[in-house]
Amino acid sequence: MAENTPEPGQTKIELRHVHKWYGDFHVLTDINLEVGKGERVVVCGPSGSGKSTMIRCINRLEEHQRGQILVAGIELTADIKNIEAIRREVGMVFQQFNLFPHLTVLQNLTLAPIWVRKTPKKEAEEAARYYLERVRIPDQADKFPGQLSGGQQQRVAIARSLCMKPEIMLFDEPTSALDPEMIKEVLDVMVELAEEGMTMVCVTHEMGFARTVADTMVFMDRGEIVERSPPKEFFANPKSDRTKLFLSQILAH
Amino acid sequence: MAGATAGIVRPKRPPPWNDPRVRGIIFQVLFVAAVLGIGAFLVHNTLVNLHRQNIATGFGFLGREAAFGIGESLIEYAPSDTYARAFLVGLTNTLYVAALGIVLATIVGTVMGLARLSGNWLVRKLAQVYVETFRNIPLALQLFFWWGLLRQGAPAPRQAWHLLPGVLVSNRGIVFPVPQPSPVYGWMGLALLIGVAATWAVRRWATQRQARTGAPFPTGWAGVALIAGLPLAVFAAAGAPLHLDMPELHGFNFSGGTSLSPEFGALLIGLVVYTGTFIAEIVRAGILAVSWGQSEAAMALGLSQGQRMRLIVLPQALRVIIPPMTSQYLNLTKNSSLAVIIGYPDLVSVANTTMNQTGQAIEGITLIMAVYLTISLTISASMNLYNRAVALVER
Amino acid sequence: MTDITDRDLPLPAENRAPRTHGVLHWLRVNLFSSIFNTLLTLLALYLLAITIPPVIRWALVDAIWSAPNGNACRGDGACWAFVGEKLRFIVFGRYPYDQQWRPLLVVLIFVSLIIASCNRRLWGRRLGALWLGGLVAVGVLMWGGVAGLPYVETLLWSGLPLTLILAVVGMAFGFPLGILLALGRRSDLPAVRAICVAYIELVRGVPLITVLFMASVMLPLFLPSGFTVDKLLRAQIAFILFAAAYLAEIVRGGLQAIPKGQVEAADALGLGYWQRTRLIVLPQALALVIPPLVNTFIGAFKDTSLVIIIGLFDLLGTVNAALSDANWQGFYVEAYVTVAAIYFCFCFFMSRYSQMLEREFNKSRRR
């Protein structure tokens, strides 16, 4: 997969000296990260390293206490207008899918375009069906989430985010809650998305996917970014001991 | 085994004493026979005993003159009316206090339930104190307390507490002014109906417009403006004729206006405060039941807080809240029967007096139970319909 | 890339956590975090300021702690002398004065049994035997007539012991009946199911008062002439029948939560219906619904106050009787507050216990 180096003015996400505490616990320490347009970043690390917390800070599902975060050129502060503007441009896929169980699949997809982007219903539904087609479950439009398998639900979740036509997609361990046989169908969709040039930040343990798709591998441990390099270098020549330890554990089988 | 019946081999029927179907039938026959047998025994004894004590049977007494007064009533009643009319008065009193109680308890309970979830520590704790205190004290005791407060704690009419101009609390009850009848109120009522219809029409138009162009419309506020505003406009246009029938002290009591007896006040306050605690807990549990991930997904999609509440959290919370809430409404209606201990003339109270006078306890109790059963079964059936309609569809 | 920060050195200023301790911070976050919150806090403080000081003045400062009769006790404050004078009557009612150590012992037995039941390690046959023994002891103590204790008729039983007896015996006998009803409601035999459903819906659809009336008025009619039924027994039967219907629904909820696989496994092992129910289904179902069962007991404890209608003097009845004393008129607030405190103690601690149980059960069930 071709590497993408961010051009100036094309940086989509910037984290500068970001710190976060839960009470006394320093969960993010001096995080500095830049993600350029079209860049695919995979974040990995042991549990509790702060990877999910970091990407959840990007769309303000968590608040950072110190440092600056800029998303699509907008600074992320307590200002609700900024937050809403950023959330419109950033799509998020959760580990637990979080589909709305009282709405059909189609309604799940059209809800945000109708109420946030004020799209007319017909247009929203056309777009929804298009994305359902893209994630390869066009015939499930009128079913309810409870009637779908885990892999199908996660693909619907991806389509739901895509319907908002975001500039950036965040994935928070998207396949960790799936049964093994369903992981591939979700990863295939994510690979397609990457191939089309979507800017992605993905927290995952799926190293095969990382090798295929990532432009940059980021290793986090105990709240810090320990190492950052292209996948070839990352897997072949990890610089830090902690990275080496983590890779040995995760690639052992 | 070739032959005319080739292809179909049925398993051999077991002997009847081992056949579970036969055993089941025999067991049921014995069971029903036992129940009927006991029932017949009881009925026989009852008839004998009633005959011995010269107590009449049958519902004929309903046509006889009641010969007792009823303290308060929504409909016309005099002691010369029949027992049937007395029962009707009791029934209307029960339904009145139950309906009012349900509305007020829902308001109090919802406010308290939300308070329990508030970010403000003081508000949270105070709501918790309210819930824990009134939930753990029997309703009967609370009723006696409020009744005592309203009868003995309140002063004589001459020194009544002035809560608001025209609203006075004394040991004879609460009096407040009522507007004198005027044709304007009829027009206002009409305007209200028009407001409701208009809101509905606006809603339809707005939904269609949003589907077409995507532009939202604040139907909620428009509805409030129409439903409240139209009647007010009529009122203003008619020159705002507000003539209140103010209660005035004549001698030892008030005349004019309308009054609520201490019994009614105590029953209403007790029921609302007590049932409110359970409703508060139900509301709290319902909102907590919606997983935080739902809110996060809504936030990640860019929905505002109001949209998030309206479109995602509340619909799911209501599914969890409404079934136990209706069960509490049912409890409140049944608990209104405690009126008999403080002398409010509800259905049970009136039936009790009737039973004491005529001695026909069985018929009286049957009537009471029939009424409450009807109310319960109606509410249960509606609940089941509602549950089926909104059930989340799963595999 | 970046070197690992040495965590043994003192943290530089920019790495220290922002102030999250201290009273000021807590106040800011919990009470004054926004304009709306600040207004709420001020409103709440105002309400407290106008209610708490007068209540304290009434209950403590101006209160009169001892007085010979009602008139000497009238002041601005509470008359706790009334409570002191009447407390024994409120708690034990019309039980013969010199024999009141017996109902006192009964109350202590009940309280210890309830506390013992909270200890999970005792659950099982031993606890059942303890309760059985306890109930027999209660019966012997209250009735007397044996072991040198003078006989006391049930009409004189009153106050707190009566409340406890009605609630406990009601649950104790209502529970097996409720289990049978729940099993019957889930039965495949239509006649059995119909009768159980009819009973449960009938009893749950009517107020407790009507069931009490029914028992009190109709039971004597149901029996052949010459038989009389003790008034307390009538009330007790009403409570048992009433509790059974509510307990049946709770047990049914537990039965429904048992996965079908359990029944299938039991069948595959060759167990019959009653064996399967007794050994496999019921133990699991009952364990699931213990918190709602405790809540039902709390409800039963509160509902005993209704027997005032049929002329029995439970805790609420005795307090009303105490208030009718001509020498001590008008101290209803003191009396009701005292009795409310007694009810509150029992109910509050039981409900806390049930909440604790629920939390434990949820923890163990979460995978």
mmCIF file with all atom_site columns, C-alpha atoms in Angstrom, chain A residues 56 59 61 84 87-88 90 92 94 98-103 108 111-112 114-116 118-122 144 146-150 160-161 164, chain B residues 210-216 291-305 307-308 310-313 315-316 319 392-395:
data_model
loop_
_atom_site.group_PDB
_atom_site.id
_atom_site.type_symbol
_atom_site.label_atom_id
_atom_site.label_alt_id
_atom_site.label_comp_id
_atom_site.label_asym_id
_atom_site.label_entity_id
_atom_site.label_seq_id
_atom_site.pdbx_PDB_ins_code
_atom_site.Cartn_x
_atom_site.Cartn_y
_atom_site.Cartn_z
_atom_site.occupancy
_atom_site.B_iso_or_equiv
_atom_site.pdbx_formal_charge
_atom_site.auth_seq_id
_atom_site.auth_comp_id
_atom_site.auth_asym_id
_atom_site.auth_atom_id
_atom_site.pdbx_PDB_model_num
ATOM 1  C CA . ARG A 1 56  ? -11.829 9.085   22.098 1.00 0.00 ? 56  ARG A CA 1
ATOM 2  C CA . ASN A 1 59  ? -14.052 13.440  19.025 1.00 0.00 ? 59  ASN A CA 1
ATOM 3  C CA . LEU A 1 61  ? -15.964 11.480  23.998 1.00 0.00 ? 61  LEU A CA 1
ATOM 4  C CA . GLU A 1 84  ? -20.383 19.533  17.073 1.00 0.00 ? 84  GLU A CA 1
ATOM 5  C CA . ARG A 1 87  ? -18.149 15.345  15.302 1.00 0.00 ? 87  ARG A CA 1
ATOM 6  C CA . ARG A 1 88  ? -19.785 15.938  11.960 1.00 0.00 ? 88  ARG A CA 1
ATOM 7  C CA . VAL A 1 90  ? -15.264 12.449  12.317 1.00 0.00 ? 90  VAL A CA 1
ATOM 8  C CA . MET A 1 92  ? -16.417 6.489   14.933 1.00 0.00 ? 92  MET A CA 1
ATOM 9  C CA . PHE A 1 94  ? -17.157 1.203   18.493 1.00 0.00 ? 94  PHE A CA 1
ATOM 10 C CA . ASN A 1 98  ? -23.768 0.631   19.655 1.00 0.00 ? 98  ASN A CA 1
ATOM 11 C CA . LEU A 1 99  ? -26.435 0.385   16.986 1.00 0.00 ? 99  LEU A CA 1
ATOM 12 C CA . PHE A 1 100 ? -29.811 1.839   18.006 1.00 0.00 ? 100 PHE A CA 1
ATOM 13 C CA . PRO A 1 101 ? -31.979 -1.222  18.709 1.00 0.00 ? 101 PRO A CA 1
ATOM 14 C CA . HIS A 1 102 ? -35.330 0.519   18.420 1.00 0.00 ? 102 HIS A CA 1
ATOM 15 C CA . LEU A 1 103 ? -34.671 1.657   14.836 1.00 0.00 ? 103 LEU A CA 1
ATOM 16 C CA . ASN A 1 108 ? -29.981 3.874   11.981 1.00 0.00 ? 108 ASN A CA 1
ATOM 17 C CA . LEU A 1 111 ? -30.933 9.357   11.499 1.00 0.00 ? 111 LEU A CA 1
ATOM 18 C CA . ALA A 1 112 ? -27.824 11.536  11.651 1.00 0.00 ? 112 ALA A CA 1
ATOM 19 C CA . ILE A 1 114 ? -31.540 13.882  8.515  1.00 0.00 ? 114 ILE A CA 1
ATOM 20 C CA . TRP A 1 115 ? -31.190 15.497  11.920 1.00 0.00 ? 115 TRP A CA 1
ATOM 21 C CA . VAL A 1 116 ? -27.629 16.802  11.817 1.00 0.00 ? 116 VAL A CA 1
ATOM 22 C CA . LYS A 1 118 ? -30.619 18.341  7.452  1.00 0.00 ? 118 LYS A CA 1
ATOM 23 C CA . THR A 1 119 ? -30.665 16.055  4.436  1.00 0.00 ? 119 THR A CA 1
ATOM 24 C CA . PRO A 1 120 ? -34.054 15.373  2.838  1.00 0.00 ? 120 PRO A CA 1
ATOM 25 C CA . LYS A 1 121 ? -35.325 11.900  3.590  1.00 0.00 ? 121 LYS A CA 1
ATOM 26 C CA . LYS A 1 122 ? -35.155 10.489  0.072  1.00 0.00 ? 122 LYS A CA 1
ATOM 27 C CA . PHE A 1 144 ? -33.634 -4.473  13.255 1.00 0.00 ? 144 PHE A CA 1
ATOM 28 C CA . GLY A 1 146 ? -31.181 -7.455  17.083 1.00 0.00 ? 146 GLY A CA 1
ATOM 29 C CA . GLN A 1 147 ? -31.868 -9.670  14.112 1.00 0.00 ? 147 GLN A CA 1
ATOM 30 C CA . LEU A 1 148 ? -28.358 -9.429  12.672 1.00 0.00 ? 148 LEU A CA 1
ATOM 31 C CA . SER A 1 149 ? -25.156 -11.267 13.451 1.00 0.00 ? 149 SER A CA 1
ATOM 32 C CA . GLY A 1 150 ? -22.235 -9.495  15.113 1.00 0.00 ? 150 GLY A CA 1
ATOM 33 C CA . ARG A 1 160 ? -23.783 4.447   9.629  1.00 0.00 ? 160 ARG A CA 1
ATOM 34 C CA . SER A 1 161 ? -20.641 6.481   10.170 1.00 0.00 ? 161 SER A CA 1
ATOM 35 C CA . MET A 1 164 ? -22.283 11.305  7.419  1.00 0.00 ? 164 MET A CA 1
ATOM 36 C CA . GLN B 2 210 ? -38.549 17.713  6.617  1.00 0.00 ? 210 GLN B CA 1
ATOM 37 C CA . ALA B 2 211 ? -38.705 14.551  4.550  1.00 0.00 ? 211 ALA B CA 1
ATOM 38 C CA . ARG B 2 212 ? -38.752 16.642  1.406  1.00 0.00 ? 212 ARG B CA 1
ATOM 39 C CA . THR B 2 213 ? -36.223 19.348  2.146  1.00 0.00 ? 213 THR B CA 1
ATOM 40 C CA . GLY B 2 214 ? -34.445 18.230  5.283  1.00 0.00 ? 214 GLY B CA 1
ATOM 41 C CA . ALA B 2 215 ? -35.290 21.419  7.158  1.00 0.00 ? 215 ALA B CA 1
ATOM 42 C CA . PRO B 2 216 ? -36.505 20.727  10.713 1.00 0.00 ? 216 PRO B CA 1
ATOM 43 C CA . SER B 2 291 ? -26.400 1.839   27.942 1.00 0.00 ? 291 SER B CA 1
ATOM 44 C CA . TRP B 2 292 ? -23.921 4.672   27.826 1.00 0.00 ? 292 TRP B CA 1
ATOM 45 C CA . GLY B 2 293 ? -22.688 3.368   24.480 1.00 0.00 ? 293 GLY B CA 1
ATOM 46 C CA . GLN B 2 294 ? -25.956 4.504   22.918 1.00 0.00 ? 294 GLN B CA 1
ATOM 47 C CA . SER B 2 295 ? -25.296 8.070   24.022 1.00 0.00 ? 295 SER B CA 1
ATOM 48 C CA . GLU B 2 296 ? -21.701 7.822   22.838 1.00 0.00 ? 296 GLU B CA 1
ATOM 49 C CA . ALA B 2 297 ? -22.743 6.623   19.400 1.00 0.00 ? 297 ALA B CA 1
ATOM 50 C CA . ALA B 2 298 ? -25.270 9.450   19.187 1.00 0.00 ? 298 ALA B CA 1
ATOM 51 C CA . MET B 2 299 ? -22.644 11.983  20.249 1.00 0.00 ? 299 MET B CA 1
ATOM 52 C CA . ALA B 2 300 ? -20.127 10.576  17.780 1.00 0.00 ? 300 ALA B CA 1
ATOM 53 C CA . LEU B 2 301 ? -22.676 11.065  14.997 1.00 0.00 ? 301 LEU B CA 1
ATOM 54 C CA . GLY B 2 302 ? -22.979 14.721  15.916 1.00 0.00 ? 302 GLY B CA 1
ATOM 55 C CA . LEU B 2 303 ? -26.469 14.709  17.450 1.00 0.00 ? 303 LEU B CA 1
ATOM 56 C CA . SER B 2 304 ? -27.138 17.550  19.882 1.00 0.00 ? 304 SER B CA 1
ATOM 57 C CA . GLN B 2 305 ? -28.045 16.795  23.473 1.00 0.00 ? 305 GLN B CA 1
ATOM 58 C CA . GLN B 2 307 ? -31.790 15.248  19.769 1.00 0.00 ? 307 GLN B CA 1
ATOM 59 C CA . ARG B 2 308 ? -29.898 12.557  21.614 1.00 0.00 ? 308 ARG B CA 1
ATOM 60 C CA . ARG B 2 310 ? -35.447 12.711  22.192 1.00 0.00 ? 310 ARG B CA 1
ATOM 61 C CA . LEU B 2 311 ? -34.475 10.257  19.474 1.00 0.00 ? 311 LEU B CA 1
ATOM 62 C CA . ILE B 2 312 ? -32.242 7.733   21.227 1.00 0.00 ? 312 ILE B CA 1
ATOM 63 C CA . VAL B 2 313 ? -32.365 7.737   25.031 1.00 0.00 ? 313 VAL B CA 1
ATOM 64 C CA . PRO B 2 315 ? -37.571 5.942   23.395 1.00 0.00 ? 315 PRO B CA 1
ATOM 65 C CA . GLN B 2 316 ? -35.442 3.188   24.873 1.00 0.00 ? 316 GLN B CA 1
ATOM 66 C CA . ARG B 2 319 ? -39.816 0.904   27.069 1.00 0.00 ? 319 ARG B CA 1
ATOM 67 C CA . LEU B 2 392 ? -37.522 -4.521  20.386 1.00 0.00 ? 392 LEU B CA 1
ATOM 68 C CA . VAL B 2 393 ? -37.304 -6.948  17.504 1.00 0.00 ? 393 VAL B CA 1
ATOM 69 C CA . GLU B 2 394 ? -34.711 -9.622  18.045 1.00 0.00 ? 394 GLU B CA 1
ATOM 70 C CA . ARG B 2 395 ? -33.704 -12.909 16.487 1.00 0.00 ? 395 ARG B CA 1
#
